[in-house]
PDB file of N, CA and C in Angstrom:
ATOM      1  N   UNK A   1     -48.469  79.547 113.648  1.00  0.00           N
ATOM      2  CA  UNK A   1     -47.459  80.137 114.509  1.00  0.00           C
ATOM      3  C   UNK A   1     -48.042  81.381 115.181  1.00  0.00           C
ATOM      4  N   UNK A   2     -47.685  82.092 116.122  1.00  0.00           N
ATOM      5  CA  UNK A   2     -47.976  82.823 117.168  1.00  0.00           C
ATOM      6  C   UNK A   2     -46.751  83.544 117.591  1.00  0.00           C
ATOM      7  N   UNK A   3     -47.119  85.142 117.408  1.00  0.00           N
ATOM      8  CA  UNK A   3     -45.959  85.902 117.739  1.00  0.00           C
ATOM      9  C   UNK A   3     -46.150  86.216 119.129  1.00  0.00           C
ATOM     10  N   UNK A   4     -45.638  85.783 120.740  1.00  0.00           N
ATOM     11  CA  UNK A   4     -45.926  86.168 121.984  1.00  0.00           C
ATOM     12  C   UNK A   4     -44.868  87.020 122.211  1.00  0.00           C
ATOM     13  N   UNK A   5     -45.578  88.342 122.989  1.00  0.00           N
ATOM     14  CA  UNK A   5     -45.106  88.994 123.890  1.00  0.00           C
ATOM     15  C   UNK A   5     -45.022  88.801 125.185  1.00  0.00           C
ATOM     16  N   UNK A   6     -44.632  88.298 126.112  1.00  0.00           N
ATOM     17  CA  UNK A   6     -44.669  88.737 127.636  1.00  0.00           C
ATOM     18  C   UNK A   6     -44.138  89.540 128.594  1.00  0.00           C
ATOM     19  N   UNK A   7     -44.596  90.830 128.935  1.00  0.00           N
ATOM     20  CA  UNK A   7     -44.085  92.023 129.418  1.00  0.00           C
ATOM     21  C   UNK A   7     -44.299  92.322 130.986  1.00  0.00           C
ATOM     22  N   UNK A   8     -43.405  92.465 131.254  1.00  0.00           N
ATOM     23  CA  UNK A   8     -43.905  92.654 132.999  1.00  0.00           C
ATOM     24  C   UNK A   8     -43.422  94.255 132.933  1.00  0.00           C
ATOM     25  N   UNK A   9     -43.722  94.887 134.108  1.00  0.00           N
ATOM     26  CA  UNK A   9     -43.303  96.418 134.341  1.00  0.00           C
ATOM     27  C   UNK A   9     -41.478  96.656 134.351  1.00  0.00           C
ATOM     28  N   UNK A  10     -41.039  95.010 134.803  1.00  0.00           N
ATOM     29  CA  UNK A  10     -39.405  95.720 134.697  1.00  0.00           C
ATOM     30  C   UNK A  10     -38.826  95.053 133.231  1.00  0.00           C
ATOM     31  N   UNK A  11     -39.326  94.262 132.138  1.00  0.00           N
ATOM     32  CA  UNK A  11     -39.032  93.678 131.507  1.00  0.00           C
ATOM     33  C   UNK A  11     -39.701  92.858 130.555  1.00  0.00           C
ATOM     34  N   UNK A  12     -39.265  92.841 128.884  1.00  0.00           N
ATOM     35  CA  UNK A  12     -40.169  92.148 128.337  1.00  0.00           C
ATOM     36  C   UNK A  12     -39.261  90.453 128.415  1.00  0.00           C
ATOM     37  N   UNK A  13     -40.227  89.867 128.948  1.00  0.00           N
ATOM     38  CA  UNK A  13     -39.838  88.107 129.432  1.00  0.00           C
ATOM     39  C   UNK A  13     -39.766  87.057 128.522  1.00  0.00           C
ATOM     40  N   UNK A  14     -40.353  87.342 127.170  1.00  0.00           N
ATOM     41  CA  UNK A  14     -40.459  86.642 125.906  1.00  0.00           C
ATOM     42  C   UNK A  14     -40.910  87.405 125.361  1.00  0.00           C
ATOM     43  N   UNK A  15     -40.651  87.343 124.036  1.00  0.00           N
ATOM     44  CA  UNK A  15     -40.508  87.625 122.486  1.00  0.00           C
ATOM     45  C   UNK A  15     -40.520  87.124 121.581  1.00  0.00           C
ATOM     46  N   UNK A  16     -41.335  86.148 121.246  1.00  0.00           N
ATOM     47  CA  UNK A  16     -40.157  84.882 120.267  1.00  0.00           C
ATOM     48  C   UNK A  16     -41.821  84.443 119.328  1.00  0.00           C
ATOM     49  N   UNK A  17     -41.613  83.530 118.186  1.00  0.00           N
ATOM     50  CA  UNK A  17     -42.840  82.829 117.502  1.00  0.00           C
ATOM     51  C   UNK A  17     -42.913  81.422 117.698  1.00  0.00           C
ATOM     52  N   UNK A  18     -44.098  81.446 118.871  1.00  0.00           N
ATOM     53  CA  UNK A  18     -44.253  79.887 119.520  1.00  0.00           C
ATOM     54  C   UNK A  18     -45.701  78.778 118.444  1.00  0.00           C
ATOM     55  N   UNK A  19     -45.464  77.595 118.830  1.00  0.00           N
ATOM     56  CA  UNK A  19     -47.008  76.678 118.559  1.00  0.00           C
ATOM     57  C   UNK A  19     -48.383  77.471 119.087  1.00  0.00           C
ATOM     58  N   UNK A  20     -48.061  77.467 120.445  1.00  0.00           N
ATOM     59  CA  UNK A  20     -49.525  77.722 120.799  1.00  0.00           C
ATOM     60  C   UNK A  20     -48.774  78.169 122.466  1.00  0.00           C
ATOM     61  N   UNK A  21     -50.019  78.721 122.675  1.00  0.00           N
ATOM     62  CA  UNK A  21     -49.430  79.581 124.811  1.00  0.00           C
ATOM     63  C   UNK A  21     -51.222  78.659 125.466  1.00  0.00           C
ATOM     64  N   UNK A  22     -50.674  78.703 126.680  1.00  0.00           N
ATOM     65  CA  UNK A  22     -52.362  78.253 127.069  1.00  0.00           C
ATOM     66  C   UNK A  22     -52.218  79.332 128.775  1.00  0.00           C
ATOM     67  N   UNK A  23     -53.113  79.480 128.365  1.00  0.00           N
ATOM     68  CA  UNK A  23     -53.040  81.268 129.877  1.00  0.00           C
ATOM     69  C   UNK A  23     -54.110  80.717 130.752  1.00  0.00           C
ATOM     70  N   UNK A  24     -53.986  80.668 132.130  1.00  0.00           N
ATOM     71  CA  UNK A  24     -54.693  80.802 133.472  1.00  0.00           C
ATOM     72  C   UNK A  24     -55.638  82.194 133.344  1.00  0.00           C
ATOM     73  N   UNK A  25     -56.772  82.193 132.925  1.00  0.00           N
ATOM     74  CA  UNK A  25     -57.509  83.589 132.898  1.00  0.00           C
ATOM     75  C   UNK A  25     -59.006  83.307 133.833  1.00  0.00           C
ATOM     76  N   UNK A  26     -59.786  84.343 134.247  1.00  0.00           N
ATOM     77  CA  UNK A  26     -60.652  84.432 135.366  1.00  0.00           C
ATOM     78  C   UNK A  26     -61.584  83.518 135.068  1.00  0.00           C
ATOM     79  N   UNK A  27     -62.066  83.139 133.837  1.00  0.00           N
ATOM     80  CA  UNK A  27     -62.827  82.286 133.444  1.00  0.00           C
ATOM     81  C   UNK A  27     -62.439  80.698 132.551  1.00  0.00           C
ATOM     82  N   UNK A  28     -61.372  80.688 133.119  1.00  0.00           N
ATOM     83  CA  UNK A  28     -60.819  79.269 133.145  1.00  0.00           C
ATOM     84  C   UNK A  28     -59.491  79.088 131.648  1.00  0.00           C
ATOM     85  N   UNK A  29     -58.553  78.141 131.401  1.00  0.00           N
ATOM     86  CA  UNK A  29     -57.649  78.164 130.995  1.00  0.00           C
ATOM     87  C   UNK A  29     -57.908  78.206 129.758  1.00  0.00           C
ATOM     88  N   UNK A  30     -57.481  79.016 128.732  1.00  0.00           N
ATOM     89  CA  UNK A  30     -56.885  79.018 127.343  1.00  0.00           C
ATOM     90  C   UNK A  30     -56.205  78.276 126.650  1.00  0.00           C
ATOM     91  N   UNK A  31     -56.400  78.112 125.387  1.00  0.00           N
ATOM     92  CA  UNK A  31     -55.336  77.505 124.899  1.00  0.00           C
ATOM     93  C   UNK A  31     -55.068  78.384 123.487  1.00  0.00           C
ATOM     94  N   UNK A  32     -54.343  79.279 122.916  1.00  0.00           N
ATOM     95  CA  UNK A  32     -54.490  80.194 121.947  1.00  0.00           C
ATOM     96  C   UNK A  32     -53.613  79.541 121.056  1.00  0.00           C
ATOM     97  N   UNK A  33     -54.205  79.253 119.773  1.00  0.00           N
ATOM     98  CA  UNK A  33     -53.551  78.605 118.679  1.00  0.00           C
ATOM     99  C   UNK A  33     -53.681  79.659 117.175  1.00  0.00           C
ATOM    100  N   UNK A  34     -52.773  79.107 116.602  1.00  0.00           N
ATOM    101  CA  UNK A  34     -52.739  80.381 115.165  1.00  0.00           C
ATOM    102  C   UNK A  34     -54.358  80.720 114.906  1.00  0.00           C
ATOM    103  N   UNK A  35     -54.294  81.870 114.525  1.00  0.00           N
ATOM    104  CA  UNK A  35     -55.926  82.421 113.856  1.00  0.00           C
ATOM    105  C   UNK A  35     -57.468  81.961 114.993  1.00  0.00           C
ATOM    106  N   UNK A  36     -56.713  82.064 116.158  1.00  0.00           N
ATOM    107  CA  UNK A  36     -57.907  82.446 117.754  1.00  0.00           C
ATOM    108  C   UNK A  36     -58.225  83.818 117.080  1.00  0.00           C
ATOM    109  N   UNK A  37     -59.757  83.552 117.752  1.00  0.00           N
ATOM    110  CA  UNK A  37     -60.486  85.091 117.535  1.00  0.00           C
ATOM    111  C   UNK A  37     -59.836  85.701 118.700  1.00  0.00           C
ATOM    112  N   UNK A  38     -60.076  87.065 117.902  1.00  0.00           N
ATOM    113  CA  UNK A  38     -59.542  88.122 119.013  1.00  0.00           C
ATOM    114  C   UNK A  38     -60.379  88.092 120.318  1.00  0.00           C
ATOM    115  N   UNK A  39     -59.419  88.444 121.256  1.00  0.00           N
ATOM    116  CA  UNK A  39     -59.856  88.505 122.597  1.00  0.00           C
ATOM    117  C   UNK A  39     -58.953  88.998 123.542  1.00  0.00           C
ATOM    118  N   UNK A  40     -59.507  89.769 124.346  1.00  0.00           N
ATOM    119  CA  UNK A  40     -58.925  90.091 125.788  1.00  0.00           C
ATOM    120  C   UNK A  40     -59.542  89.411 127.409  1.00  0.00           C
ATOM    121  N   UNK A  41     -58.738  88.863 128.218  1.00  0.00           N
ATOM    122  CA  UNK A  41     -59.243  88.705 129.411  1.00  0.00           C
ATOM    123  C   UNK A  41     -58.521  88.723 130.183  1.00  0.00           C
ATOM    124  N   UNK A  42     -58.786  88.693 131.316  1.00  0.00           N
ATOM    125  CA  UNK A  42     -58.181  89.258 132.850  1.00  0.00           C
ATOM    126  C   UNK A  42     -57.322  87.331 133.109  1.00  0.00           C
ATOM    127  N   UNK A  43     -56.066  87.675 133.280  1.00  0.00           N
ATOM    128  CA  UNK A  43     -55.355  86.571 133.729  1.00  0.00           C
ATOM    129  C   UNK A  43     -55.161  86.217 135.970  1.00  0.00           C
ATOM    130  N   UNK A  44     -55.513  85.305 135.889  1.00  0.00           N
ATOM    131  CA  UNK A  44     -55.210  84.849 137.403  1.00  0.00           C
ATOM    132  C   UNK A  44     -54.096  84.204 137.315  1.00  0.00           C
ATOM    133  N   UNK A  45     -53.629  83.924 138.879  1.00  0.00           N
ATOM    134  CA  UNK A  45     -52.174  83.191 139.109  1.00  0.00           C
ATOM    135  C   UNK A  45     -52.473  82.175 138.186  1.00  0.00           C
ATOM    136  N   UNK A  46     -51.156  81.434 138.223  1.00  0.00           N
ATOM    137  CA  UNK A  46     -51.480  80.077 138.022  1.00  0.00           C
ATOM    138  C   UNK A  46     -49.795  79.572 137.226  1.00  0.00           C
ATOM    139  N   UNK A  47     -50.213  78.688 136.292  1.00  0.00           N
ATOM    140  CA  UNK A  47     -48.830  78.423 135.187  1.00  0.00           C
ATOM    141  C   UNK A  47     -49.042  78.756 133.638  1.00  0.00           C
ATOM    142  N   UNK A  48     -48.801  79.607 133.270  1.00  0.00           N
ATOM    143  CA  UNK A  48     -48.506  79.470 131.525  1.00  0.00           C
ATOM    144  C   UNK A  48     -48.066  78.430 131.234  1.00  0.00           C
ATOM    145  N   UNK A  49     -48.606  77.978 130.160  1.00  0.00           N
ATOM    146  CA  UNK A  49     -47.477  76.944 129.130  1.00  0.00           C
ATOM    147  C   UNK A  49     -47.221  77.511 127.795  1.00  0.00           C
ATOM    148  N   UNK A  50     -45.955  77.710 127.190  1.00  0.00           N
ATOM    149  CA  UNK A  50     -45.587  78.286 125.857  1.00  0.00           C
ATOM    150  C   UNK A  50     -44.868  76.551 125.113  1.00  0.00           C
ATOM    151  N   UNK A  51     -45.520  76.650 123.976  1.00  0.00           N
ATOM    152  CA  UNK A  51     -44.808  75.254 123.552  1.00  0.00           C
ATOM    153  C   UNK A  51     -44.375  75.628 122.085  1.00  0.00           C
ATOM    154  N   UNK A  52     -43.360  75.457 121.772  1.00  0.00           N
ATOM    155  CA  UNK A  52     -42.666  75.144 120.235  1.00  0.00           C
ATOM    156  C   UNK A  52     -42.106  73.995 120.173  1.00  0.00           C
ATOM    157  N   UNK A  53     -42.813  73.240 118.978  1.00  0.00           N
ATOM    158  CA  UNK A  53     -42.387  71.819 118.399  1.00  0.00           C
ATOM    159  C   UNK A  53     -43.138  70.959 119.907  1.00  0.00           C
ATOM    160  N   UNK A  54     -42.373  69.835 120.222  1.00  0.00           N
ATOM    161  CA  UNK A  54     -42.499  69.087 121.204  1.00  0.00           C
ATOM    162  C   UNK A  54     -42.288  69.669 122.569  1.00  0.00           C
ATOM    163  N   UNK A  55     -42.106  70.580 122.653  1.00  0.00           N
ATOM    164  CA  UNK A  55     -40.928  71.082 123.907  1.00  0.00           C
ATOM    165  C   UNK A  55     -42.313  72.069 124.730  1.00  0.00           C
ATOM    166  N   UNK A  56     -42.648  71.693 126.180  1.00  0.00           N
ATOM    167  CA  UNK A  56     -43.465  72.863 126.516  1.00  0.00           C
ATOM    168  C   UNK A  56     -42.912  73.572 128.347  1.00  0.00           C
ATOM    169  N   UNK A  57     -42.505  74.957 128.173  1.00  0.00           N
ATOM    170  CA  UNK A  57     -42.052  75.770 129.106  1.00  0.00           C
ATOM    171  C   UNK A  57     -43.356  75.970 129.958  1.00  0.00           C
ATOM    172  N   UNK A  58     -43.241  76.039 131.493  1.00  0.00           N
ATOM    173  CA  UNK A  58     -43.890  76.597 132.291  1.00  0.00           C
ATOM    174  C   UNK A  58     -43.609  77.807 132.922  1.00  0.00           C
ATOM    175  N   UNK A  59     -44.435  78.651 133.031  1.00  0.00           N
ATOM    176  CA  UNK A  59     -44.375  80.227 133.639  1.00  0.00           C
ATOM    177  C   UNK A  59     -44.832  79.998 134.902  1.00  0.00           C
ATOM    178  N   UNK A  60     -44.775  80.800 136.104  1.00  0.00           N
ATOM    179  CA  UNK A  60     -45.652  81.271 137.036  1.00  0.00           C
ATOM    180  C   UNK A  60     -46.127  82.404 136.563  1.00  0.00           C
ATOM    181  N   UNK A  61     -47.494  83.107 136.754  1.00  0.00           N
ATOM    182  CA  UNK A  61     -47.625  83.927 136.082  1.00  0.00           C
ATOM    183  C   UNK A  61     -48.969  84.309 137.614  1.00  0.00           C
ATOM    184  N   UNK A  62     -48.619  85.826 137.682  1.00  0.00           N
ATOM    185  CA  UNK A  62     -49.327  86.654 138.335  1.00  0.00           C
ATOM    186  C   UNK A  62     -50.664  87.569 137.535  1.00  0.00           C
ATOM    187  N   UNK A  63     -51.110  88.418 138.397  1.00  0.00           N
ATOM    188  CA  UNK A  63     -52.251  88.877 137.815  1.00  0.00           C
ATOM    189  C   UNK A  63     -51.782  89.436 136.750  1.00  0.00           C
ATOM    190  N   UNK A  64     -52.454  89.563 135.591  1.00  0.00           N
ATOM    191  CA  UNK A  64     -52.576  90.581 134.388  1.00  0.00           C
ATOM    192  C   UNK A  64     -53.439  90.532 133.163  1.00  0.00           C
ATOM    193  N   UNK A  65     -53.042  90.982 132.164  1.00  0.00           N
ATOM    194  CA  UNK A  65     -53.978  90.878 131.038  1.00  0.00           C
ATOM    195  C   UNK A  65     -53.779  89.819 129.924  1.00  0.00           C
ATOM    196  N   UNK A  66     -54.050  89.433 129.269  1.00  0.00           N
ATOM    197  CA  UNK A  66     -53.727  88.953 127.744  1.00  0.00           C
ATOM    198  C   UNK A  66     -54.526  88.972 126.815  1.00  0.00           C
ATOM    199  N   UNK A  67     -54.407  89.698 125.783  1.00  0.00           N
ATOM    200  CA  UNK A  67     -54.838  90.303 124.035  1.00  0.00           C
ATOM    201  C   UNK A  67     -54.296  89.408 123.257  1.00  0.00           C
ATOM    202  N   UNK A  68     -55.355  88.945 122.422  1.00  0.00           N
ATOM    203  CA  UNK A  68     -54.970  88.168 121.256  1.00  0.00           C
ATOM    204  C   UNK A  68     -55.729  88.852 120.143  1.00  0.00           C
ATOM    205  N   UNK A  69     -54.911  88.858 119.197  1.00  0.00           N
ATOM    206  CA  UNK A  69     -55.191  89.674 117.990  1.00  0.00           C
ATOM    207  C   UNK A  69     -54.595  89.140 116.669  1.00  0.00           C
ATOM    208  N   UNK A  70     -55.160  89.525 115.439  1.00  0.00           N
ATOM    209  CA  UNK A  70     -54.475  89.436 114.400  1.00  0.00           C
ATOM    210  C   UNK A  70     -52.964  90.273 114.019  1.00  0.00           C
ATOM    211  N   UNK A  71     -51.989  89.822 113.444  1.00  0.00           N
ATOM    212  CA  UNK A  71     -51.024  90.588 113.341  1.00  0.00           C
ATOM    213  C   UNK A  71     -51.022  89.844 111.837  1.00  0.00           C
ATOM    214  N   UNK A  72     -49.638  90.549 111.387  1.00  0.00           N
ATOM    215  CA  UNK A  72     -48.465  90.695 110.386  1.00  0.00           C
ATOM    216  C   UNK A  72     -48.650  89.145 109.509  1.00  0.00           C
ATOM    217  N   UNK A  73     -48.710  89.199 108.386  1.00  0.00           N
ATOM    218  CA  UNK A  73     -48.013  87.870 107.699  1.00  0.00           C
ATOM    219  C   UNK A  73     -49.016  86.618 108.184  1.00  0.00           C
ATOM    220  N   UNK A  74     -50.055  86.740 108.708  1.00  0.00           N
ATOM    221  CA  UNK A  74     -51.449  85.553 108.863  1.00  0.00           C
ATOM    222  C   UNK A  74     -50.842  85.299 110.705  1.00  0.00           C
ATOM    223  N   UNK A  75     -50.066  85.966 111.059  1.00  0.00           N
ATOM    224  CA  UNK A  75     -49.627  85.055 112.231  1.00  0.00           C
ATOM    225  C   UNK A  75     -50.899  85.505 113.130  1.00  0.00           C
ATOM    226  N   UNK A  76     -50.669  85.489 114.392  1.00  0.00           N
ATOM    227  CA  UNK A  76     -51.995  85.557 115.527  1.00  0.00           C
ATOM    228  C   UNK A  76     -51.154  86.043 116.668  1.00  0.00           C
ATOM    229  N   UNK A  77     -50.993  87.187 117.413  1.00  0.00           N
ATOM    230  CA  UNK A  77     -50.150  87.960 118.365  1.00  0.00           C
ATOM    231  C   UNK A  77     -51.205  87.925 119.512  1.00  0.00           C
ATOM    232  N   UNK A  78     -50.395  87.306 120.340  1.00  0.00           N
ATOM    233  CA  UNK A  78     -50.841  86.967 122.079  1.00  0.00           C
ATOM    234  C   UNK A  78     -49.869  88.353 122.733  1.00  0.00           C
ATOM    235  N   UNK A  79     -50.467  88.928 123.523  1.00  0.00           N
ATOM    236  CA  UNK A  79     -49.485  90.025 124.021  1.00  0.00           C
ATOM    237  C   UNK A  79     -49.975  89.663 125.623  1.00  0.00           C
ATOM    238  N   UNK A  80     -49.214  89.291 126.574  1.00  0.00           N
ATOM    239  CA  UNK A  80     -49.404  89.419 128.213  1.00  0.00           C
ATOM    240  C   UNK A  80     -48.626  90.070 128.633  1.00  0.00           C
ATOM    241  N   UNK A  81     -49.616  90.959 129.621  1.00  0.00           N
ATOM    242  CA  UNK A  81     -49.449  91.977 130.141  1.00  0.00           C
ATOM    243  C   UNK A  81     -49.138  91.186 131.779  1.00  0.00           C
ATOM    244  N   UNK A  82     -48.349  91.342 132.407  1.00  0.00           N
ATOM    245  CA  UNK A  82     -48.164  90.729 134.059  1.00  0.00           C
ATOM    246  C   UNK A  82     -47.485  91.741 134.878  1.00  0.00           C
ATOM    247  N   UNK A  83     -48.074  91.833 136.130  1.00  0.00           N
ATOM    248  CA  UNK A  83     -47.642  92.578 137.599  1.00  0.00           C
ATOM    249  C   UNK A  83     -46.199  91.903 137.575  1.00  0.00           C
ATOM    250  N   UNK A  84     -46.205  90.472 136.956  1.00  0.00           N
ATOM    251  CA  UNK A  84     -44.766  89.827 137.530  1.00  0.00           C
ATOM    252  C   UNK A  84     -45.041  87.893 137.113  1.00  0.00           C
ATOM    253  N   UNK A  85     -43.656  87.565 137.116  1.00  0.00           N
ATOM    254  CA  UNK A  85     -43.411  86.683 136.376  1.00  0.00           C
ATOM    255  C   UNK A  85     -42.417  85.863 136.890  1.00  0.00           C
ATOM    256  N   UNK A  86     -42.292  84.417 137.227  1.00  0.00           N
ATOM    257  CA  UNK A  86     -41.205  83.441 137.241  1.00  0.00           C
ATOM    258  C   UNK A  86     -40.729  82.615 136.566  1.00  0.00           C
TER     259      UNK A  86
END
């Protein structure tokens, strides 16, 4: 499991503990699953996908960052940072 943040400057856009997120970043798409090594990289346009269980949401997602790190309780914390979000 995976605790995601997604924060834009007027609002945090998700919060929640997903399967896995897969991020549009400068050097091609992600897919961040429980216990990814840590990492930061620069995100390009494109679509997020956040999926829990069977079910997978699409984002538009503008320039920004995303940090993946160890957190709390074995989980794996994705934090995106975005100019803006649909």
């Amino acid at each position: 499991m995976i605790k995601l943040r997604v924060v834009t400057p007027d609002a945090v856009v998700i919060d929640e503990i997903v399967d896995n997120v897969s991020v549009p970043t400068t050097t091609g798409m992600i897919t961040v699953l429980n216990k990814h090594v840590p990492l930061v990289s620069t995100i390009k346009s494109g679509e997020m996908t956040v999926r829990k269980g069977e079910t997978g949401v699409g984002y538009a997602v503008f320039k920004g960052v995303v940090n993946v790190r160890p957190h709390d309780k074995g989980l794996t914390e994705v934090v995106v940072l975005l100019e803006s979000s649909d």
